[in-house]
mmCIF file of N, CA, C and O in Angstrom:
data_model
loop_
_atom_site.group_PDB
_atom_site.id
_atom_site.type_symbol
_atom_site.label_atom_id
_atom_site.label_comp_id
_atom_site.label_asym_id
_atom_site.label_seq_id
_atom_site.Cartn_x
_atom_site.Cartn_y
_atom_site.Cartn_z
ATOM 1 N N MET B 71 -0.861 -22.128 -20.379
ATOM 2 C CA MET B 71 -2.268 -21.867 -20.158
ATOM 3 C C MET B 71 -2.940 -21.674 -21.515
ATOM 4 O O MET B 71 -2.448 -20.970 -22.359
ATOM 5 N N ARG B 72 -4.093 -22.301 -21.683
ATOM 6 C CA ARG B 72 -4.834 -22.204 -22.935
ATOM 7 C C ARG B 72 -6.093 -21.386 -22.730
ATOM 8 O O ARG B 72 -6.701 -21.414 -21.682
ATOM 9 N N HIS B 73 -6.462 -20.691 -23.772
ATOM 10 C CA HIS B 73 -7.697 -19.918 -23.741
ATOM 11 C C HIS B 73 -8.875 -20.822 -24.082
ATOM 12 O O HIS B 73 -8.727 -21.855 -24.730
ATOM 13 N N VAL B 74 -10.053 -20.412 -23.671
ATOM 14 C CA VAL B 74 -11.265 -21.185 -23.918
ATOM 15 C C VAL B 74 -11.474 -21.397 -25.414
ATOM 16 O O VAL B 74 -11.832 -22.488 -25.846
ATOM 17 N N ASP B 75 -11.223 -20.366 -26.233
ATOM 18 C CA ASP B 75 -11.432 -20.523 -27.670
ATOM 19 C C ASP B 75 -10.466 -21.538 -28.273
ATOM 20 O O ASP B 75 -10.824 -22.291 -29.180
ATOM 21 N N GLN B 76 -9.250 -21.622 -27.749
ATOM 22 C CA GLN B 76 -8.294 -22.621 -28.236
ATOM 23 C C GLN B 76 -8.748 -24.030 -27.874
ATOM 24 O O GLN B 76 -8.676 -24.943 -28.694
ATOM 25 N N LEU B 77 -9.232 -24.192 -26.660
ATOM 26 C CA LEU B 77 -9.712 -25.496 -26.215
ATOM 27 C C LEU B 77 -10.960 -25.913 -26.997
ATOM 28 O O LEU B 77 -11.065 -27.054 -27.444
ATOM 29 N N SER B 78 -11.889 -24.989 -27.183
ATOM 30 C CA SER B 78 -13.110 -25.333 -27.918
ATOM 31 C C SER B 78 -12.792 -25.672 -29.368
ATOM 32 O O SER B 78 -13.385 -26.586 -29.945
ATOM 33 N N TYR B 79 -11.842 -24.965 -29.977
ATOM 34 C CA TYR B 79 -11.431 -25.283 -31.347
ATOM 35 C C TYR B 79 -10.856 -26.694 -31.401
ATOM 36 O O TYR B 79 -11.168 -27.471 -32.297
ATOM 37 N N GLN B 80 -10.012 -27.050 -30.440
ATOM 38 C CA GLN B 80 -9.399 -28.376 -30.409
ATOM 39 C C GLN B 80 -10.462 -29.467 -30.266
ATOM 40 O O GLN B 80 -10.435 -30.465 -30.980
ATOM 41 N N VAL B 81 -11.415 -29.265 -29.353
ATOM 42 C CA VAL B 81 -12.476 -30.257 -29.149
ATOM 43 C C VAL B 81 -13.293 -30.415 -30.425
ATOM 44 O O VAL B 81 -13.569 -31.526 -30.859
ATOM 45 N N PHE B 82 -13.667 -29.295 -31.046
ATOM 46 C CA PHE B 82 -14.446 -29.363 -32.279
ATOM 47 C C PHE B 82 -13.658 -30.075 -33.374
ATOM 48 O O PHE B 82 -14.171 -30.977 -34.040
ATOM 49 N N ALA B 83 -12.397 -29.695 -33.560
ATOM 50 C CA ALA B 83 -11.565 -30.271 -34.623
ATOM 51 C C ALA B 83 -11.364 -31.776 -34.432
ATOM 52 O O ALA B 83 -11.353 -32.532 -35.402
ATOM 53 N N GLU B 84 -11.215 -32.215 -33.193
ATOM 54 C CA GLU B 84 -11.034 -33.642 -32.932
ATOM 55 C C GLU B 84 -12.288 -34.443 -33.264
ATOM 56 O O GLU B 84 -12.203 -35.575 -33.715
ATOM 57 N N ARG B 85 -13.438 -33.856 -33.062
ATOM 58 C CA ARG B 85 -14.700 -34.571 -33.300
ATOM 59 C C ARG B 85 -15.229 -34.424 -34.719
ATOM 60 O O ARG B 85 -15.869 -35.329 -35.243
ATOM 61 N N HIS B 86 -15.010 -33.261 -35.327
ATOM 62 C CA HIS B 86 -15.641 -32.969 -36.609
ATOM 63 C C HIS B 86 -14.659 -32.637 -37.728
ATOM 64 O O HIS B 86 -15.085 -32.400 -38.852
ATOM 65 N N GLY B 87 -13.388 -32.583 -37.426
ATOM 66 C CA GLY B 87 -12.413 -32.151 -38.423
ATOM 67 C C GLY B 87 -12.279 -30.637 -38.410
ATOM 68 O O GLY B 87 -13.018 -29.933 -37.741
ATOM 69 N N ARG B 88 -11.331 -30.175 -39.162
ATOM 70 C CA ARG B 88 -11.049 -28.741 -39.199
ATOM 71 C C ARG B 88 -12.237 -27.990 -39.797
ATOM 72 O O ARG B 88 -12.716 -28.336 -40.872
ATOM 73 N N PRO B 89 -12.723 -26.946 -39.122
ATOM 74 C CA PRO B 89 -13.875 -26.209 -39.642
ATOM 75 C C PRO B 89 -13.518 -25.417 -40.900
ATOM 76 O O PRO B 89 -12.392 -24.942 -41.051
ATOM 77 N N ALA B 90 -14.485 -25.315 -41.794
ATOM 78 C CA ALA B 90 -14.295 -24.540 -43.019
ATOM 79 C C ALA B 90 -14.696 -23.086 -42.768
ATOM 80 O O ALA B 90 -15.636 -22.808 -42.039
ATOM 81 N N ILE B 91 -13.982 -22.191 -43.382
ATOM 82 C CA ILE B 91 -14.296 -20.771 -43.277
ATOM 83 C C ILE B 91 -15.195 -20.397 -44.452
ATOM 84 O O ILE B 91 -14.875 -20.658 -45.606
ATOM 85 N N LEU B 92 -16.328 -19.807 -44.142
ATOM 86 C CA LEU B 92 -17.269 -19.405 -45.184
ATOM 87 C C LEU B 92 -16.926 -18.024 -45.722
ATOM 88 O O LEU B 92 -16.533 -17.132 -44.965
ATOM 89 N N ARG B 93 -17.113 -17.855 -47.004
ATOM 90 C CA ARG B 93 -17.014 -16.519 -47.594
ATOM 91 C C ARG B 93 -18.330 -15.800 -47.315
ATOM 92 O O ARG B 93 -19.350 -16.423 -47.043
ATOM 93 N N ASP B 94 -18.325 -14.472 -47.390
ATOM 94 C CA ASP B 94 -19.527 -13.686 -47.117
ATOM 95 C C ASP B 94 -20.714 -14.165 -47.941
ATOM 96 O O ASP B 94 -21.813 -14.330 -47.415
ATOM 97 N N ARG B 95 -20.510 -14.388 -49.222
ATOM 98 C CA ARG B 95 -21.598 -14.805 -50.110
ATOM 99 C C ARG B 95 -22.173 -16.155 -49.680
ATOM 100 O O ARG B 95 -23.379 -16.348 -49.648
ATOM 101 N N GLU B 96 -21.290 -17.096 -49.316
ATOM 102 C CA GLU B 96 -21.734 -18.424 -48.866
ATOM 103 C C GLU B 96 -22.548 -18.318 -47.578
ATOM 104 O O GLU B 96 -23.586 -18.968 -47.435
ATOM 105 N N GLU B 97 -22.071 -17.495 -46.662
ATOM 106 C CA GLU B 97 -22.781 -17.332 -45.392
ATOM 107 C C GLU B 97 -24.166 -16.724 -45.607
ATOM 108 O O GLU B 97 -25.161 -17.196 -45.050
ATOM 109 N N LYS B 98 -24.248 -15.701 -46.431
ATOM 110 C CA LYS B 98 -25.544 -15.075 -46.699
ATOM 111 C C LYS B 98 -26.485 -16.039 -47.408
ATOM 112 O O LYS B 98 -27.689 -16.030 -47.142
ATOM 113 N N ASP B 99 -25.973 -16.869 -48.290
ATOM 114 C CA ASP B 99 -26.810 -17.884 -48.950
ATOM 115 C C ASP B 99 -27.391 -18.867 -47.936
ATOM 116 O O ASP B 99 -28.564 -19.240 -48.024
ATOM 117 N N ILE B 100 -26.583 -19.277 -46.966
ATOM 118 C CA ILE B 100 -27.072 -20.179 -45.912
ATOM 119 C C ILE B 100 -28.165 -19.491 -45.108
ATOM 120 O O ILE B 100 -29.229 -20.065 -44.868
ATOM 121 N N TRP B 101 -27.917 -18.242 -44.694
ATOM 122 C CA TRP B 101 -28.921 -17.519 -43.915
ATOM 123 C C TRP B 101 -30.198 -17.314 -44.730
ATOM 124 O O TRP B 101 -31.300 -17.382 -44.185
ATOM 125 N N ARG B 102 -30.062 -17.064 -46.031
ATOM 126 C CA ARG B 102 -31.241 -16.888 -46.884
ATOM 127 C C ARG B 102 -32.101 -18.151 -46.876
ATOM 128 O O ARG B 102 -33.322 -18.094 -46.781
ATOM 129 N N ARG B 103 -31.461 -19.311 -46.951
ATOM 130 C CA ARG B 103 -32.201 -20.583 -46.910
ATOM 131 C C ARG B 103 -32.863 -20.803 -45.547
ATOM 132 O O ARG B 103 -33.997 -21.288 -45.468
ATOM 133 N N VAL B 104 -32.168 -20.442 -44.469
ATOM 134 C CA VAL B 104 -32.735 -20.577 -43.121
ATOM 135 C C VAL B 104 -33.969 -19.682 -42.977
ATOM 136 O O VAL B 104 -35.003 -20.110 -42.474
ATOM 137 N N VAL B 105 -33.846 -18.438 -43.427
ATOM 138 C CA VAL B 105 -34.966 -17.499 -43.352
ATOM 139 C C VAL B 105 -36.166 -18.043 -44.120
ATOM 140 O O VAL B 105 -37.299 -18.017 -43.633
ATOM 141 N N LYS B 106 -35.917 -18.554 -45.308
ATOM 142 C CA LYS B 106 -37.007 -19.095 -46.126
ATOM 143 C C LYS B 106 -37.641 -20.320 -45.457
ATOM 144 O O LYS B 106 -38.858 -20.440 -45.381
ATOM 145 N N ARG B 107 -36.798 -21.225 -44.965
ATOM 146 C CA ARG B 107 -37.306 -22.461 -44.342
ATOM 147 C C ARG B 107 -38.130 -22.171 -43.091
ATOM 148 O O ARG B 107 -39.159 -22.778 -42.852
ATOM 149 N N LEU B 108 -37.681 -21.223 -42.279
ATOM 150 C CA LEU B 108 -38.369 -20.918 -41.024
ATOM 151 C C LEU B 108 -39.439 -19.842 -41.183
ATOM 152 O O LEU B 108 -40.180 -19.573 -40.236
ATOM 153 N N ASP B 109 -39.488 -19.222 -42.365
ATOM 154 C CA ASP B 109 -40.470 -18.180 -42.650
ATOM 155 C C ASP B 109 -40.447 -17.091 -41.571
ATOM 156 O O ASP B 109 -41.460 -16.783 -40.942
ATOM 157 N N VAL B 110 -39.250 -16.541 -41.345
ATOM 158 C CA VAL B 110 -39.089 -15.455 -40.378
ATOM 159 C C VAL B 110 -38.872 -14.144 -41.126
ATOM 160 O O VAL B 110 -38.543 -14.128 -42.299
ATOM 161 N N SER B 111 -39.054 -13.051 -40.421
ATOM 162 C CA SER B 111 -38.975 -11.738 -41.066
ATOM 163 C C SER B 111 -37.609 -11.070 -40.907
ATOM 164 O O SER B 111 -37.525 -9.854 -40.835
ATOM 165 N N PHE B 112 -36.557 -11.852 -40.861
ATOM 166 C CA PHE B 112 -35.203 -11.312 -40.804
ATOM 167 C C PHE B 112 -34.552 -11.471 -42.175
ATOM 168 O O PHE B 112 -34.870 -12.392 -42.916
ATOM 169 N N THR B 113 -33.619 -10.600 -42.480
ATOM 170 C CA THR B 113 -32.866 -10.737 -43.723
ATOM 171 C C THR B 113 -31.562 -11.471 -43.438
ATOM 172 O O THR B 113 -31.093 -11.514 -42.293
ATOM 173 N N GLU B 114 -30.970 -12.016 -44.486
ATOM 174 C CA GLU B 114 -29.676 -12.691 -44.317
ATOM 175 C C GLU B 114 -28.610 -11.705 -43.870
ATOM 176 O O GLU B 114 -27.700 -12.054 -43.134
ATOM 177 N N THR B 115 -28.722 -10.454 -44.269
ATOM 178 C CA THR B 115 -27.746 -9.444 -43.858
ATOM 179 C C THR B 115 -27.845 -9.173 -42.358
ATOM 180 O O THR B 115 -26.838 -9.059 -41.672
ATOM 181 N N PHE B 116 -29.056 -9.100 -41.833
ATOM 182 C CA PHE B 116 -29.241 -8.886 -40.397
ATOM 183 C C PHE B 116 -28.658 -10.043 -39.588
ATOM 184 O O PHE B 116 -28.036 -9.832 -38.554
ATOM 185 N N LEU B 117 -28.847 -11.264 -40.061
ATOM 186 C CA LEU B 117 -28.395 -12.440 -39.313
ATOM 187 C C LEU B 117 -26.897 -12.704 -39.437
ATOM 188 O O LEU B 117 -26.320 -13.396 -38.616
ATOM 189 N N SER B 118 -26.277 -12.164 -40.439
ATOM 190 C CA SER B 118 -24.851 -12.398 -40.664
ATOM 191 C C SER B 118 -24.010 -11.559 -39.714
ATOM 192 O O SER B 118 -24.082 -10.337 -39.726
ATOM 193 N N PRO B 119 -23.181 -12.200 -38.871
ATOM 194 C CA PRO B 119 -22.368 -11.445 -37.914
ATOM 195 C C PRO B 119 -21.394 -10.484 -38.589
ATOM 196 O O PRO B 119 -21.078 -9.445 -38.058
ATOM 197 N N ARG B 120 -20.929 -10.841 -39.778
ATOM 198 C CA ARG B 120 -19.988 -9.961 -40.477
ATOM 199 C C ARG B 120 -20.670 -8.724 -41.031
ATOM 200 O O ARG B 120 -20.015 -7.774 -41.406
ATOM 201 N N SER B 121 -21.988 -8.742 -41.075
ATOM 202 C CA SER B 121 -22.735 -7.584 -41.559
ATOM 203 C C SER B 121 -23.243 -6.728 -40.415
ATOM 204 O O SER B 121 -24.035 -5.831 -40.606
ATOM 205 N N GLY B 122 -22.831 -7.056 -39.201
ATOM 206 C CA GLY B 122 -23.236 -6.277 -38.048
ATOM 207 C C GLY B 122 -24.516 -6.763 -37.391
ATOM 208 O O GLY B 122 -25.046 -6.103 -36.521
ATOM 209 N N GLY B 123 -25.013 -7.927 -37.799
ATOM 210 C CA GLY B 123 -26.237 -8.471 -37.203
ATOM 211 C C GLY B 123 -25.925 -9.208 -35.918
ATOM 212 O O GLY B 123 -24.823 -9.158 -35.396
ATOM 213 N N THR B 124 -26.912 -9.917 -35.419
ATOM 214 C CA THR B 124 -26.709 -10.710 -34.218
ATOM 215 C C THR B 124 -25.886 -11.942 -34.549
ATOM 216 O O THR B 124 -25.894 -12.413 -35.682
ATOM 217 N N TRP B 125 -25.179 -12.490 -33.581
ATOM 218 C CA TRP B 125 -24.360 -13.665 -33.838
ATOM 219 C C TRP B 125 -25.156 -14.927 -33.603
ATOM 220 O O TRP B 125 -25.730 -15.137 -32.549
ATOM 221 N N CYS B 126 -25.201 -15.753 -34.626
ATOM 222 C CA CYS B 126 -25.816 -17.076 -34.535
ATOM 223 C C CYS B 126 -24.971 -17.997 -35.400
ATOM 224 O O CYS B 126 -24.339 -17.558 -36.323
ATOM 225 N N SER B 127 -25.005 -19.256 -35.097
ATOM 226 C CA SER B 127 -24.246 -20.213 -35.885
ATOM 227 C C SER B 127 -25.184 -21.241 -36.493
ATOM 228 O O SER B 127 -25.768 -22.034 -35.777
ATOM 229 N N PRO B 128 -25.339 -21.219 -37.805
ATOM 230 C CA PRO B 128 -26.215 -22.205 -38.428
ATOM 231 C C PRO B 128 -25.628 -23.601 -38.361
ATOM 232 O O PRO B 128 -24.423 -23.770 -38.431
ATOM 233 N N SER B 129 -26.459 -24.578 -38.238
ATOM 234 C CA SER B 129 -26.002 -25.961 -38.211
ATOM 235 C C SER B 129 -25.969 -26.496 -39.625
ATOM 236 O O SER B 129 -26.788 -26.139 -40.445
ATOM 237 N N GLY B 130 -25.028 -27.434 -39.847
ATOM 238 C CA GLY B 130 -25.030 -28.120 -41.123
ATOM 239 C C GLY B 130 -24.009 -27.716 -42.062
ATOM 240 O O GLY B 130 -23.261 -26.965 -42.289
#
């Protein structure tokens, strides 16, 4: 029996290759660019799940 996360990882890996793991600094830099582009009033720290913010997954 497989878990949903194992199946979703397999589907993603087959279509897009093995996902890269971001370091904290890289993730915050991505969120900083998203915040600037969308002109929203959130900080990169708030948006980063590792910083205790809400979970979102940036595209790209």
